[in-house]
Coordinates of C-alpha atoms and ligand atoms in Angstrom, one line a residue:
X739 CA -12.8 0.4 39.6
X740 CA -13.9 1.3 35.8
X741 CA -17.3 -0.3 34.9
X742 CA -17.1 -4.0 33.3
X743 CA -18.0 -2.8 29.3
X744 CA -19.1 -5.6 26.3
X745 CA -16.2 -6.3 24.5
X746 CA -17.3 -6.5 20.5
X747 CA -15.7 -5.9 17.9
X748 CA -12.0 -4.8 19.3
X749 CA -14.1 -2.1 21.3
X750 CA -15.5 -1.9 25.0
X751 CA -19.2 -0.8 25.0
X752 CA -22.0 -0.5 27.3
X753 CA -25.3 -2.3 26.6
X754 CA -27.0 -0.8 23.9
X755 CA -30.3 -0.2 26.3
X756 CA -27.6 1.6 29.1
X757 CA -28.5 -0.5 31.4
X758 CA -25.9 -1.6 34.2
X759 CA -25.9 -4.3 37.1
X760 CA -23.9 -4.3 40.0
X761 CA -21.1 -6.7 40.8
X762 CA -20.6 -7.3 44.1
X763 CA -17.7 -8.5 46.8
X764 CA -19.4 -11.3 48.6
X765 CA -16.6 -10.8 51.6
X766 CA -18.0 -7.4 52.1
X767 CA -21.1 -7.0 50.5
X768 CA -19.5 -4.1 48.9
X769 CA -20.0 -3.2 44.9
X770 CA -17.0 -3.5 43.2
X771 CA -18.4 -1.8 40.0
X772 CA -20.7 -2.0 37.5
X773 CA -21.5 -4.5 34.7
X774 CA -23.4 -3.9 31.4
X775 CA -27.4 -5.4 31.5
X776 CA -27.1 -6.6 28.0
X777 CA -29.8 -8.0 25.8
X778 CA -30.4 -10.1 22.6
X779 CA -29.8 -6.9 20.2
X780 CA -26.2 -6.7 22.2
X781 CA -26.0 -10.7 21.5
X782 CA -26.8 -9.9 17.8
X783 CA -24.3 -6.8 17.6
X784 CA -21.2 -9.2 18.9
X785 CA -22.5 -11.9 16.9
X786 CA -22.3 -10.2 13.6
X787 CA -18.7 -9.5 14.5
X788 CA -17.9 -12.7 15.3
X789 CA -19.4 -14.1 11.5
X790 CA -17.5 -11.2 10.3
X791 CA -14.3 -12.3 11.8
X792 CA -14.7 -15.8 10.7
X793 CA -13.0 -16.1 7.2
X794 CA -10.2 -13.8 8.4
X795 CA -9.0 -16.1 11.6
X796 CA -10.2 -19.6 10.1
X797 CA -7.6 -18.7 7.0
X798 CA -5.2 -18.1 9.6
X799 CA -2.5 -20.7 9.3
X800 CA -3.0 -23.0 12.7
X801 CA 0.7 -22.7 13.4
X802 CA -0.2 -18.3 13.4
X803 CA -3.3 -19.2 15.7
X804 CA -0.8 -21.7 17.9
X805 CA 1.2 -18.4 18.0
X806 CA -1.9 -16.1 19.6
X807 CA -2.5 -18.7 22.6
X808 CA 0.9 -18.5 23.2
X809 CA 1.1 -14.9 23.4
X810 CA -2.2 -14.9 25.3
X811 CA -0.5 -17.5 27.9
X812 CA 2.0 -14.8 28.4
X813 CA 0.2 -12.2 28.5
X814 CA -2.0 -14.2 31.4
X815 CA 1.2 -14.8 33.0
X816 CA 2.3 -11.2 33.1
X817 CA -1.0 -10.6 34.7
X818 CA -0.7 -13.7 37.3
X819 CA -1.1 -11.8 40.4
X820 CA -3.7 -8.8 39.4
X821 CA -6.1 -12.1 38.0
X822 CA -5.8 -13.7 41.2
X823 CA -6.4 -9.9 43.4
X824 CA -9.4 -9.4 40.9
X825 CA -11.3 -13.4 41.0
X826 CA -10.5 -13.4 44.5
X827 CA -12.6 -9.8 45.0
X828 CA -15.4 -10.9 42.9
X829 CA -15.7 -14.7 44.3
X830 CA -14.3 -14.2 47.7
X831 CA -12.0 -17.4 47.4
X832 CA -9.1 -16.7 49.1
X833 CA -5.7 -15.1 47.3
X834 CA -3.7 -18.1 47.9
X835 CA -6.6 -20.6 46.2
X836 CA -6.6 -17.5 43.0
X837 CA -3.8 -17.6 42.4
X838 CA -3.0 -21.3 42.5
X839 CA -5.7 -22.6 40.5
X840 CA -7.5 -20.0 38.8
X841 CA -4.6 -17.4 37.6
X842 CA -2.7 -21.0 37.0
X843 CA -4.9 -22.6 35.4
X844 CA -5.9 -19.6 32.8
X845 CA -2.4 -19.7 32.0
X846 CA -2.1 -23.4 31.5
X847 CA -5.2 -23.8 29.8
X848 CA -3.7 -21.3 26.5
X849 CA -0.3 -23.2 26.8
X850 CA -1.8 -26.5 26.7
X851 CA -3.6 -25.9 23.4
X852 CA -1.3 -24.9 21.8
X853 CA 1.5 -27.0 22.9
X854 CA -1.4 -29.4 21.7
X855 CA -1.7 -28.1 18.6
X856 CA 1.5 -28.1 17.6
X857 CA 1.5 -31.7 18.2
X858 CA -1.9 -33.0 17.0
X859 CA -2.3 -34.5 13.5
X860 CA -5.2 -36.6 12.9
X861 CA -4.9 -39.9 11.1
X862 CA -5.5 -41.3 7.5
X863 CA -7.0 -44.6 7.1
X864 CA -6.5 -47.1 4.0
X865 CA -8.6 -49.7 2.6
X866 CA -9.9 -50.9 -0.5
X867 CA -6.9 -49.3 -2.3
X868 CA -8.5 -45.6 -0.8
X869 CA -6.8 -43.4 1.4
X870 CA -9.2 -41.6 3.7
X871 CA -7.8 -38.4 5.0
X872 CA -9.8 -36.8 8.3
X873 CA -10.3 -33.1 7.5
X874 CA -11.4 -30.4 10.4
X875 CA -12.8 -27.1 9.4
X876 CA -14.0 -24.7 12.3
X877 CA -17.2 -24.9 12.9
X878 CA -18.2 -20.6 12.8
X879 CA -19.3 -18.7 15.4
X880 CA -19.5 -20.1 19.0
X881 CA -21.4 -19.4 22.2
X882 CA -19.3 -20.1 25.3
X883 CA -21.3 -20.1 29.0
X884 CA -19.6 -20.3 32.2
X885 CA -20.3 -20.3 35.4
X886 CA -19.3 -18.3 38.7
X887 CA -17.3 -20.9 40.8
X888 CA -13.8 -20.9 38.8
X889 CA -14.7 -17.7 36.4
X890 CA -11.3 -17.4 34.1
X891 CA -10.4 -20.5 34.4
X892 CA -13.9 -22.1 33.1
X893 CA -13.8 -19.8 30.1
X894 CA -10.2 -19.7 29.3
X895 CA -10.8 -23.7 29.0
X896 CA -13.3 -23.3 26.3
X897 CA -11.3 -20.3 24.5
X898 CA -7.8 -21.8 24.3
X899 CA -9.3 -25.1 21.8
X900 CA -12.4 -22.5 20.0
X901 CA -9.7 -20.3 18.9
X902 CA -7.0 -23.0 18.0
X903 CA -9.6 -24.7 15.6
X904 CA -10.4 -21.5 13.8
X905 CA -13.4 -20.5 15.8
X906 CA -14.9 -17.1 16.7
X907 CA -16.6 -16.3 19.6
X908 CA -19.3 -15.1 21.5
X909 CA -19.2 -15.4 25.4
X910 CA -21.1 -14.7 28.4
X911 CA -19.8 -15.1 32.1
X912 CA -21.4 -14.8 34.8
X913 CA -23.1 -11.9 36.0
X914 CA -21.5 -12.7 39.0
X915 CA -18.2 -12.7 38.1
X916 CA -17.7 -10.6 35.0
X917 CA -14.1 -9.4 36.2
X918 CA -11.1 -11.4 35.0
X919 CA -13.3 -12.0 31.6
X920 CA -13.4 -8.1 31.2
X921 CA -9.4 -8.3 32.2
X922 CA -8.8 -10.8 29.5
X923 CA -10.6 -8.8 27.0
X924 CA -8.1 -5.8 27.8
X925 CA -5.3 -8.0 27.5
X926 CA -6.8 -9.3 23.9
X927 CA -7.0 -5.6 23.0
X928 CA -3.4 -5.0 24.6
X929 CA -1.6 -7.4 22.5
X930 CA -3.8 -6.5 19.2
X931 CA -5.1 -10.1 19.2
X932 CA -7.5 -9.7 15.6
X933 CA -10.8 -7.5 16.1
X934 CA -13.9 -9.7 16.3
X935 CA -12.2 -13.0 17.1
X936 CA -13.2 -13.0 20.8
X937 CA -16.7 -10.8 21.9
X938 CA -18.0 -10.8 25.3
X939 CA -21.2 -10.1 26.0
X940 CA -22.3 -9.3 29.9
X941 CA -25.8 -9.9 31.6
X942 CA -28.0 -12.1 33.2
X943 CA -28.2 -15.7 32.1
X944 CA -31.9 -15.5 30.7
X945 CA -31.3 -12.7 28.7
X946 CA -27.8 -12.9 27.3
X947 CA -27.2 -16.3 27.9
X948 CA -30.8 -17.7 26.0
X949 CA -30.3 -14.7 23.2
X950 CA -26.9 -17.1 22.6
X951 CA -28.6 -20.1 22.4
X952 CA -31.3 -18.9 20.5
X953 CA -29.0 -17.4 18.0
X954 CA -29.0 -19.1 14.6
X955 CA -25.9 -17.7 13.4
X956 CA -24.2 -19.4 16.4
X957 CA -23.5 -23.2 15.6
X958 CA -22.2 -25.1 18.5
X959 CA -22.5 -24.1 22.7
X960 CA -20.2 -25.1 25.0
X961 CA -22.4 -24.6 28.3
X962 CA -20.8 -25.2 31.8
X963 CA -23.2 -24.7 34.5
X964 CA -25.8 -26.5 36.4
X965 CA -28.2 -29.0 35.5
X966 CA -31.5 -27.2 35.5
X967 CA -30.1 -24.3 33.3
X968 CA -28.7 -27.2 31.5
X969 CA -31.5 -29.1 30.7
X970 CA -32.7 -25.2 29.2
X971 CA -29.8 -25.0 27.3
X972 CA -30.7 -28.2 25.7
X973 CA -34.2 -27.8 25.2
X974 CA -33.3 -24.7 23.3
X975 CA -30.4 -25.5 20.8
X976 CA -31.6 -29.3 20.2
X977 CA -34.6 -28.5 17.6
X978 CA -32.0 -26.4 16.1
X979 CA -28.8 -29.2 16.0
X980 CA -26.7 -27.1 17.2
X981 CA -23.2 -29.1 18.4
X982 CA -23.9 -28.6 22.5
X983 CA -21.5 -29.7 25.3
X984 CA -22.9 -29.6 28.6
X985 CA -20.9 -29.7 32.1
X986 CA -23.0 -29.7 34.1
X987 CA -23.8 -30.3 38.5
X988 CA -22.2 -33.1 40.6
X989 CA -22.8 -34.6 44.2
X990 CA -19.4 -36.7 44.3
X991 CA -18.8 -39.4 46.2
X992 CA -15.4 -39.8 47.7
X993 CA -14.8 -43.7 49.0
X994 CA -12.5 -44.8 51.9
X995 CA -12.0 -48.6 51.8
X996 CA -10.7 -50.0 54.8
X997 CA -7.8 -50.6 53.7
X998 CA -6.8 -46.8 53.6
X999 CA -3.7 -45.2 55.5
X1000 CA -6.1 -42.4 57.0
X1001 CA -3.4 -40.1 57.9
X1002 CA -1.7 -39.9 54.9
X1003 CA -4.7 -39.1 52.9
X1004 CA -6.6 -37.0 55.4
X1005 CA -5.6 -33.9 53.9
X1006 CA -6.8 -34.7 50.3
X1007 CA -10.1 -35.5 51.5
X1008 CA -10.4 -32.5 52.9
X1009 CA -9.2 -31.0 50.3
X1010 CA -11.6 -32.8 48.0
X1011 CA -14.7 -31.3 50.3
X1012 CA -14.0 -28.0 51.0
X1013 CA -11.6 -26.6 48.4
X1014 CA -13.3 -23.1 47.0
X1015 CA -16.0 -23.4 50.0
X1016 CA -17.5 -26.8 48.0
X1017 CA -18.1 -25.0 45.2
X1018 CA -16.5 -27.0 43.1
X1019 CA -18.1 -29.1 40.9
X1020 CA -16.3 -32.0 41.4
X1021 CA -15.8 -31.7 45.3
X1022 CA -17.1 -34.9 47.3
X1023 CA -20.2 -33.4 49.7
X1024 CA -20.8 -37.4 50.3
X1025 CA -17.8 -39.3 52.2
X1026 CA -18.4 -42.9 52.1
X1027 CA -16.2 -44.4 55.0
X1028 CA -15.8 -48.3 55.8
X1029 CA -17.8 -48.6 59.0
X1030 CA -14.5 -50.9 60.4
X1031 CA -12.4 -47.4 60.2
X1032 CA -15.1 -45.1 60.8
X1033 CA -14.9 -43.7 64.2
X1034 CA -11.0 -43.1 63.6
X1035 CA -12.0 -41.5 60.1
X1036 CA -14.4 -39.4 61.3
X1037 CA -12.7 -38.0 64.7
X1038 CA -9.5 -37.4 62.2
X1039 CA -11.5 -35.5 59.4
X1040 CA -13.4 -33.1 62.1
X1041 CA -9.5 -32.5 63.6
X1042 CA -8.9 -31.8 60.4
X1043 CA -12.0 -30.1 59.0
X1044 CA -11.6 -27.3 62.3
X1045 CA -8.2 -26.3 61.0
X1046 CA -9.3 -24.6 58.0
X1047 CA -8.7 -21.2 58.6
X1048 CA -12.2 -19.7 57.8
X1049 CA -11.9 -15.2 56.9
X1050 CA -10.7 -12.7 54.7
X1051 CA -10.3 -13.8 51.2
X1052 CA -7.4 -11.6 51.2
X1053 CA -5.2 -12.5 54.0
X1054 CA -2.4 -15.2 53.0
X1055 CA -3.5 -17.1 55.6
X1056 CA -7.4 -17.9 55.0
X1057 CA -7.9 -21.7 54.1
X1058 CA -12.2 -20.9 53.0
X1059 CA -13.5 -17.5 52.2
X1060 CA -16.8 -16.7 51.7
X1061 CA -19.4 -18.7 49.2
X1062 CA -20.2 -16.7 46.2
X1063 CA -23.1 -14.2 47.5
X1064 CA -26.0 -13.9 50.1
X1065 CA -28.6 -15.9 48.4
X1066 CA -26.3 -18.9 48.0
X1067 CA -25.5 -18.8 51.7
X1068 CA -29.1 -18.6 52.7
X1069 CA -29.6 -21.6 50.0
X1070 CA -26.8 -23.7 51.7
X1071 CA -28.0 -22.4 54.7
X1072 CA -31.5 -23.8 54.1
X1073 CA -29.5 -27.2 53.4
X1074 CA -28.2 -27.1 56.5
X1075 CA -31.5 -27.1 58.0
X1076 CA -33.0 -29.7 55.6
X1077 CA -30.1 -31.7 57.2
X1078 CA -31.7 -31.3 61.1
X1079 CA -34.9 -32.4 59.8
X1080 CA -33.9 -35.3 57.8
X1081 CA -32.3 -37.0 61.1
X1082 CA -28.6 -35.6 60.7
X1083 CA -26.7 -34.4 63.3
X1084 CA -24.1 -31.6 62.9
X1085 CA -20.3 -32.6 64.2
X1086 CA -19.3 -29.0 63.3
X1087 CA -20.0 -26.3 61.2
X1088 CA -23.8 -24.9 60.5
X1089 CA -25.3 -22.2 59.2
X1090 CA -23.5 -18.3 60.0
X1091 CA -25.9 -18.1 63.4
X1092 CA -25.1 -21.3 65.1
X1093 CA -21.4 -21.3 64.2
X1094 CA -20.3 -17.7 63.4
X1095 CA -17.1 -16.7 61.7
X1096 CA -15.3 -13.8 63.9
X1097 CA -13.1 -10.9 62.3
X1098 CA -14.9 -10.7 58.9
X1099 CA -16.9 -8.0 57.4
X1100 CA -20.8 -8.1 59.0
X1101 CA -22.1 -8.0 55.2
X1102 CA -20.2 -10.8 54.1
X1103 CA -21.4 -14.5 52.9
X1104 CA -19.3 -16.8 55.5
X1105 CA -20.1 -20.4 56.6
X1106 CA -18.5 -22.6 58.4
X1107 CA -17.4 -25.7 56.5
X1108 CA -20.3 -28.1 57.5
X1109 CA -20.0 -32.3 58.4
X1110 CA -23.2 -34.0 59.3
X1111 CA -23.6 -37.5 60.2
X1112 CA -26.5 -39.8 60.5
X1113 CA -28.6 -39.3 57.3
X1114 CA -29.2 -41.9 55.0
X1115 CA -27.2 -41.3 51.8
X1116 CA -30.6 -41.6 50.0
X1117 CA -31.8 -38.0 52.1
X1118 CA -32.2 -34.9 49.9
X1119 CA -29.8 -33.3 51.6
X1120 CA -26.9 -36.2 50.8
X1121 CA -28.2 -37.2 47.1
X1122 CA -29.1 -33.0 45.5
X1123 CA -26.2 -30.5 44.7
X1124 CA -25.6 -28.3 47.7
X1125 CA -22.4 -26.1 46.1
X1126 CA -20.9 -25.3 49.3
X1127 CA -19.2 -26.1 52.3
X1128 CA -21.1 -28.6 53.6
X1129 CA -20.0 -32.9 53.5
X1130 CA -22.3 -35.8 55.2
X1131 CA -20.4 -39.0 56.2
X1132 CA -21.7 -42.3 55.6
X1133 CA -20.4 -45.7 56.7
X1134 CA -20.5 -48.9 54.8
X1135 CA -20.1 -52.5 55.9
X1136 CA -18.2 -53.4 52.2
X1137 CA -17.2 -52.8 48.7
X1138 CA -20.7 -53.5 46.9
X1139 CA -22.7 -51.5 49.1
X1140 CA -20.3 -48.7 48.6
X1141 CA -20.9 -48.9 45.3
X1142 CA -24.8 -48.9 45.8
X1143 CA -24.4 -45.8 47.5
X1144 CA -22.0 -44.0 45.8
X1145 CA -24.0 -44.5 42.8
X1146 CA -27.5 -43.7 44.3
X1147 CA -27.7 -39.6 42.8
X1148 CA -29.3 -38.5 39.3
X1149 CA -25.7 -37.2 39.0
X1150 CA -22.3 -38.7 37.6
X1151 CA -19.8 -36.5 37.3
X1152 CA -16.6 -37.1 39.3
X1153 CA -15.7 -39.8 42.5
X1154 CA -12.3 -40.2 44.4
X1155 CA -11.5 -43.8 46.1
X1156 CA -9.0 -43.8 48.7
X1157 CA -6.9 -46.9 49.7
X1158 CA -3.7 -48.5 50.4
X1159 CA -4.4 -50.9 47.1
X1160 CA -4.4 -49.0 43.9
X1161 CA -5.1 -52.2 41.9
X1162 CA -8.2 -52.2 44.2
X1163 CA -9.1 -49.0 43.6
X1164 CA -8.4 -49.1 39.8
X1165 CA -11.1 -52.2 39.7
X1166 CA -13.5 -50.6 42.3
X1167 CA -13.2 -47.1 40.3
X1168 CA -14.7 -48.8 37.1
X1169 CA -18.0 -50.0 39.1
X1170 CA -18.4 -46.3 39.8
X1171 CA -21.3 -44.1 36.9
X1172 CA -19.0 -41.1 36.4
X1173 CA -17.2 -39.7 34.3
X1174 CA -14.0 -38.8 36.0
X1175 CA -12.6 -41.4 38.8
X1176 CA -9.6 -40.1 41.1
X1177 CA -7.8 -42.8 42.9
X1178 CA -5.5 -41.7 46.1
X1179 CA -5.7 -38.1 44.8
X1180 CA -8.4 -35.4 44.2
X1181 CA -8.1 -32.4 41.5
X1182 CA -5.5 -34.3 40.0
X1183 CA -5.8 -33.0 36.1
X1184 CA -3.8 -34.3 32.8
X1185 CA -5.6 -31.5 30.4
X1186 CA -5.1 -34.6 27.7
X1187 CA -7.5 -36.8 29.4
X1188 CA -11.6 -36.7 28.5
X1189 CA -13.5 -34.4 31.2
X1190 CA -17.4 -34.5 31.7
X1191 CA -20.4 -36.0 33.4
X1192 CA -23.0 -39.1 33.1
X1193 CA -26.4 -38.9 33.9
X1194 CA -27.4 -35.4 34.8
X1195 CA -24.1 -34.1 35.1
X1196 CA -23.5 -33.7 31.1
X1197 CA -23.3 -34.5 27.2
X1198 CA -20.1 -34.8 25.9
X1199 CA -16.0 -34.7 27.0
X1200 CA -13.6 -31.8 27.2
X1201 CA -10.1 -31.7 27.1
X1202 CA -7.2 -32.7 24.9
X1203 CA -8.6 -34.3 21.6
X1204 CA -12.2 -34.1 23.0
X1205 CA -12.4 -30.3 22.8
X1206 CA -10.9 -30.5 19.7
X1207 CA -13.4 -32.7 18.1
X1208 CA -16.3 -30.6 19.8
X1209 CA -14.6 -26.9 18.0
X1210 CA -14.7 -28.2 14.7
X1211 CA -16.4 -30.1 12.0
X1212 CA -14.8 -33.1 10.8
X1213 CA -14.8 -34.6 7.2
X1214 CA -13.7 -38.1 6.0
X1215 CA -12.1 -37.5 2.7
X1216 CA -11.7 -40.8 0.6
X1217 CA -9.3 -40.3 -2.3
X1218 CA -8.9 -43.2 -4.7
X1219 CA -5.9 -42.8 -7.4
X1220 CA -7.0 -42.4 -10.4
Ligands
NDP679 P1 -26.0 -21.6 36.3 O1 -26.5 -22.7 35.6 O2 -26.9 -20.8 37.1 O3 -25.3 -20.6 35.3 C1 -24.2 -20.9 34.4 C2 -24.2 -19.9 33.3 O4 -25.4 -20.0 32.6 C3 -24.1 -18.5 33.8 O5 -23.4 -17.7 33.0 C4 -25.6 -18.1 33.8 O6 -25.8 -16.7 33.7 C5 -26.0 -18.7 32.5 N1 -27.4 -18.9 32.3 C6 -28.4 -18.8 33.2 N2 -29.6 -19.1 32.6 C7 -29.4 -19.3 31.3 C8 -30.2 -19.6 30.1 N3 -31.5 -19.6 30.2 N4 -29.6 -19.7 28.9 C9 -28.3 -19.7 28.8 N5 -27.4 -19.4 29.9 C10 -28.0 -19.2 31.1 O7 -24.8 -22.1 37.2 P2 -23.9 -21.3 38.3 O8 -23.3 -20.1 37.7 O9 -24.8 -21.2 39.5 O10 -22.7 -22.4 38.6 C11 -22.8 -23.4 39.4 C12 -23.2 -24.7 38.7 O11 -22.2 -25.0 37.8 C13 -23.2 -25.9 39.7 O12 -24.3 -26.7 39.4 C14 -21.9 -26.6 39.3 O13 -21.9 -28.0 39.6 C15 -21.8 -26.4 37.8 N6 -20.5 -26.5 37.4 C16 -20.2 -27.6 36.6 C17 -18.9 -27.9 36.2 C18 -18.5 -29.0 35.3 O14 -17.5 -29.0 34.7 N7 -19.4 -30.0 35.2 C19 -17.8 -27.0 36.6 C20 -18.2 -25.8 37.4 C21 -19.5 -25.7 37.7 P3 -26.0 -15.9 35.1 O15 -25.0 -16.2 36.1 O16 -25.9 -14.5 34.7 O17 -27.4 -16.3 35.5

């Protein structure tokens, strides 16, 4: 495959020191190809593009910039299955999973803006004879960071509402998953989307990603990531007020009152633990079950659990590939043995010696998707992020201690409640510190609706109006008649 190149400017380039890192399959172990090692100068290169751009696209009528993210959407669409080939090669999530969410999802994300767009207004206000008209200008030139776990689909949710609000851009992905933002950057250039509008900038969070932050020209940063580079993020743009939104780590709890039909939901909830081997941030790694149905729960979800078809990301019938490289499986690994010694006990799964996975490649990053039982939901290994494929199960005796428990982690992000009373779950969802509650379902998105964290799983709300608000500045206007 051609190296991954900086995209500034309308024009691929390699870091300006030469540098290059490798990007790797972690089903094989293999290097795909190679990515630029880029630096602040790089940074200040794309940067001065993007300020460049800026009067040019935030003159652009928004009904011409509604235009673009539908072009882009079809352009994305075009592209369905190649995205889904390439984020399934540089994640190792299986081709079904790519192409269902994340190829999906890129798409939707550009239609949903501007399908958005074209029906947003904002509102005007009167009082005291004055009408007071809410006025949005872009906000400049801003940094987008995204993580490795959902690579287009994370970054094509920040784009789609930067660009619709007149924005320009600077982004970085992931080192480990530079791909599909490289592919996207072609398509850009395909389709003659405006020069400077969109740069991408490739490298290693510390370098790339704090150059960003550190940037002065660059006003707002939409960071999605996990909470100790978060809290970095923060320390960094706050002295500067820079606009920041941060989405951030999770350790979900997903509630089963005792009132739920178990069958009928047991495929969400395993769904809502091991979809993209856990490594998605809104996954539920702690399963609070009602100890009255907790036997029955528990020999159903293992049933359950030992039917996910564990392999190659690439055959159509893998359920879990790998987990995103070597080092992460030795970190979940690690969790798994933090696990033992905290008291828990295993019901299946462990780490790729006790429970390996047969017919894969020797080099690649495989687990097992992990249950334990037995630990006290206050253990390390049931209250920090984990990112992968591994769930503890914990029964409660009733509704308030659930609630005790469920909200027992520095983190608030997401939560799913399952029972056969939605009223129930409605009230009992409210009790819960998060910022997104699922109720019966899991994963279950309205793009409209205000997505983000409490605690130290974020600042601030995406989606719908939210991102809108975040991408631009906002001015009261109070005219009086003369
Ligand atoms: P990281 O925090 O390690 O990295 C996120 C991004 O930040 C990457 O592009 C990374 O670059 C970059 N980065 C690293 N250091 C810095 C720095 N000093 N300044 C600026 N940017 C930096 O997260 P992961 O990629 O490991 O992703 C997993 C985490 O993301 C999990 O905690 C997960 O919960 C969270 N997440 C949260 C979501 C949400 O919506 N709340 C959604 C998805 C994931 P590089 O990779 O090159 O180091």
């Amino acid at each position: 495959m051609d190296p991954v190149l900086n995209y500034i400017d309308g024009e691929f380039v390699a870091a300006q020191s030469g540098e290059t890192l490798d990007t790797i399959n972690p089903a094989t172990g293999e290097v795909i190809t190679t990515l630029p090692r880029s630096r602040s100068e790089d940074v200040g290169t794309a940067t001065s593009a993007a300020m460049k751009a800026a009067p040019a696209w935030s003159a652009t009528p928004i009904s011409e910039r509604i235009r673009w993210l539908h072009r882009l959407a079809d352009a994305l669409m075009e592209e369905h299955e190649t995205i889904a080939h390439l984020e399934s090669m540089d994640t190792g999530k299986p081709i079904s999973l790519a192409r269902r969410v994340d190829a999906s999802r890129s798409v939707a994300n550009f239609r949903f803006y501007a399908e958005f767009g074209e029906q947003h207004s904002d509102p005007t206000f009167s009082d005291h004879g004055a009408v007071n008209h809410v006025h949005r200008s872009p906000i400049g030139c801003v940094g987008l960071i995204t993580p490795w776990n959902l690579p287009l689909y994370l970054l094509t949710w920040k784009v789609a509402p930067a660009l619709l609000m007149g924005n320009t851009i600077v982004a970085k992905p992931s080192e480990l998953t530079p791909l599909t933002a490289h592919h996207l950057a072609g398509i850009m250039q395909r389709i003659g989307f405006p020069n400077g509008v969109f740069n991408l900038v490739h490298g290693l969070g510390p370098e790339v990603g704090q150059a960003i932050v550190e940037h002065p020209k660059i006003r707002a940063i939409s960071f999605t990531g996990g909470t100790a580079t978060g809290k970095i993020v923060a320390a960094t743009a706050a002295p500067m007020f820079k606009k920041i939104s941060l989405e951030l780590g999770g350790k979900n709890a997903t509630v089963v009152l005792d009132d739920a039909p178990l069958e009928k939901i047991m495929d969400d909830v395993v769904r809502a633990s091991f979809t993209n081997s856990g490594q998605v941030c809104l996954c539920g790694s702690r399963i609070l079950v009602h100890s009255s149905i907790y036997e029955p729960f528990k020999q159903q979800f293992i049933k359950a659990v030992e039917g996910i078809v564990v392999g190659d990301p690439s055959n159509e019938s893998t359920t879990m590939g790998s987990v995103i490289s070597k080092d992460h499986q030795q970190k979940v690994e690690s969790y798994i043995r933090l696990g033992r010694e905290e008291g828990g006990k295993v019901l299946s799964g462990g780490t790729a010696s006790d429970s390996p996975v047969d017919g894969v490649h020797p080099n690649g990053a495989f687990l097992r998707p992990t249950v334990f039982e037995g630990l006290s939901h206050t253990s390390r290994t049931a209250c920090e992020e984990i990112f992968g494929p591994v769930v503890t199960l914990h029964p409660f005796d009733d509704d308030d201690e659930a609630v005790t428990m469920a909200n027992a982690t520095e983190y608030g992000l997401a939560g799913s409640i399952w029972t056969g009373d939605a009223q129930r779950g409605h009230a009992f969802g409210q009790r819960l510190d998060t910022g997104i509650v699922w109720v019966n379902t899991w994963l279950n998105r309205d793009l409209r609706t205000p997505f983000g964290g409490v605690k130290q799983s974020g600042v601030g709300r995406e989606g719908g109006a939210w991102s809108l608000n975040f991408f631009s500045e906002l001015t009261n206007i109070c005219v009086l008649e003369p």
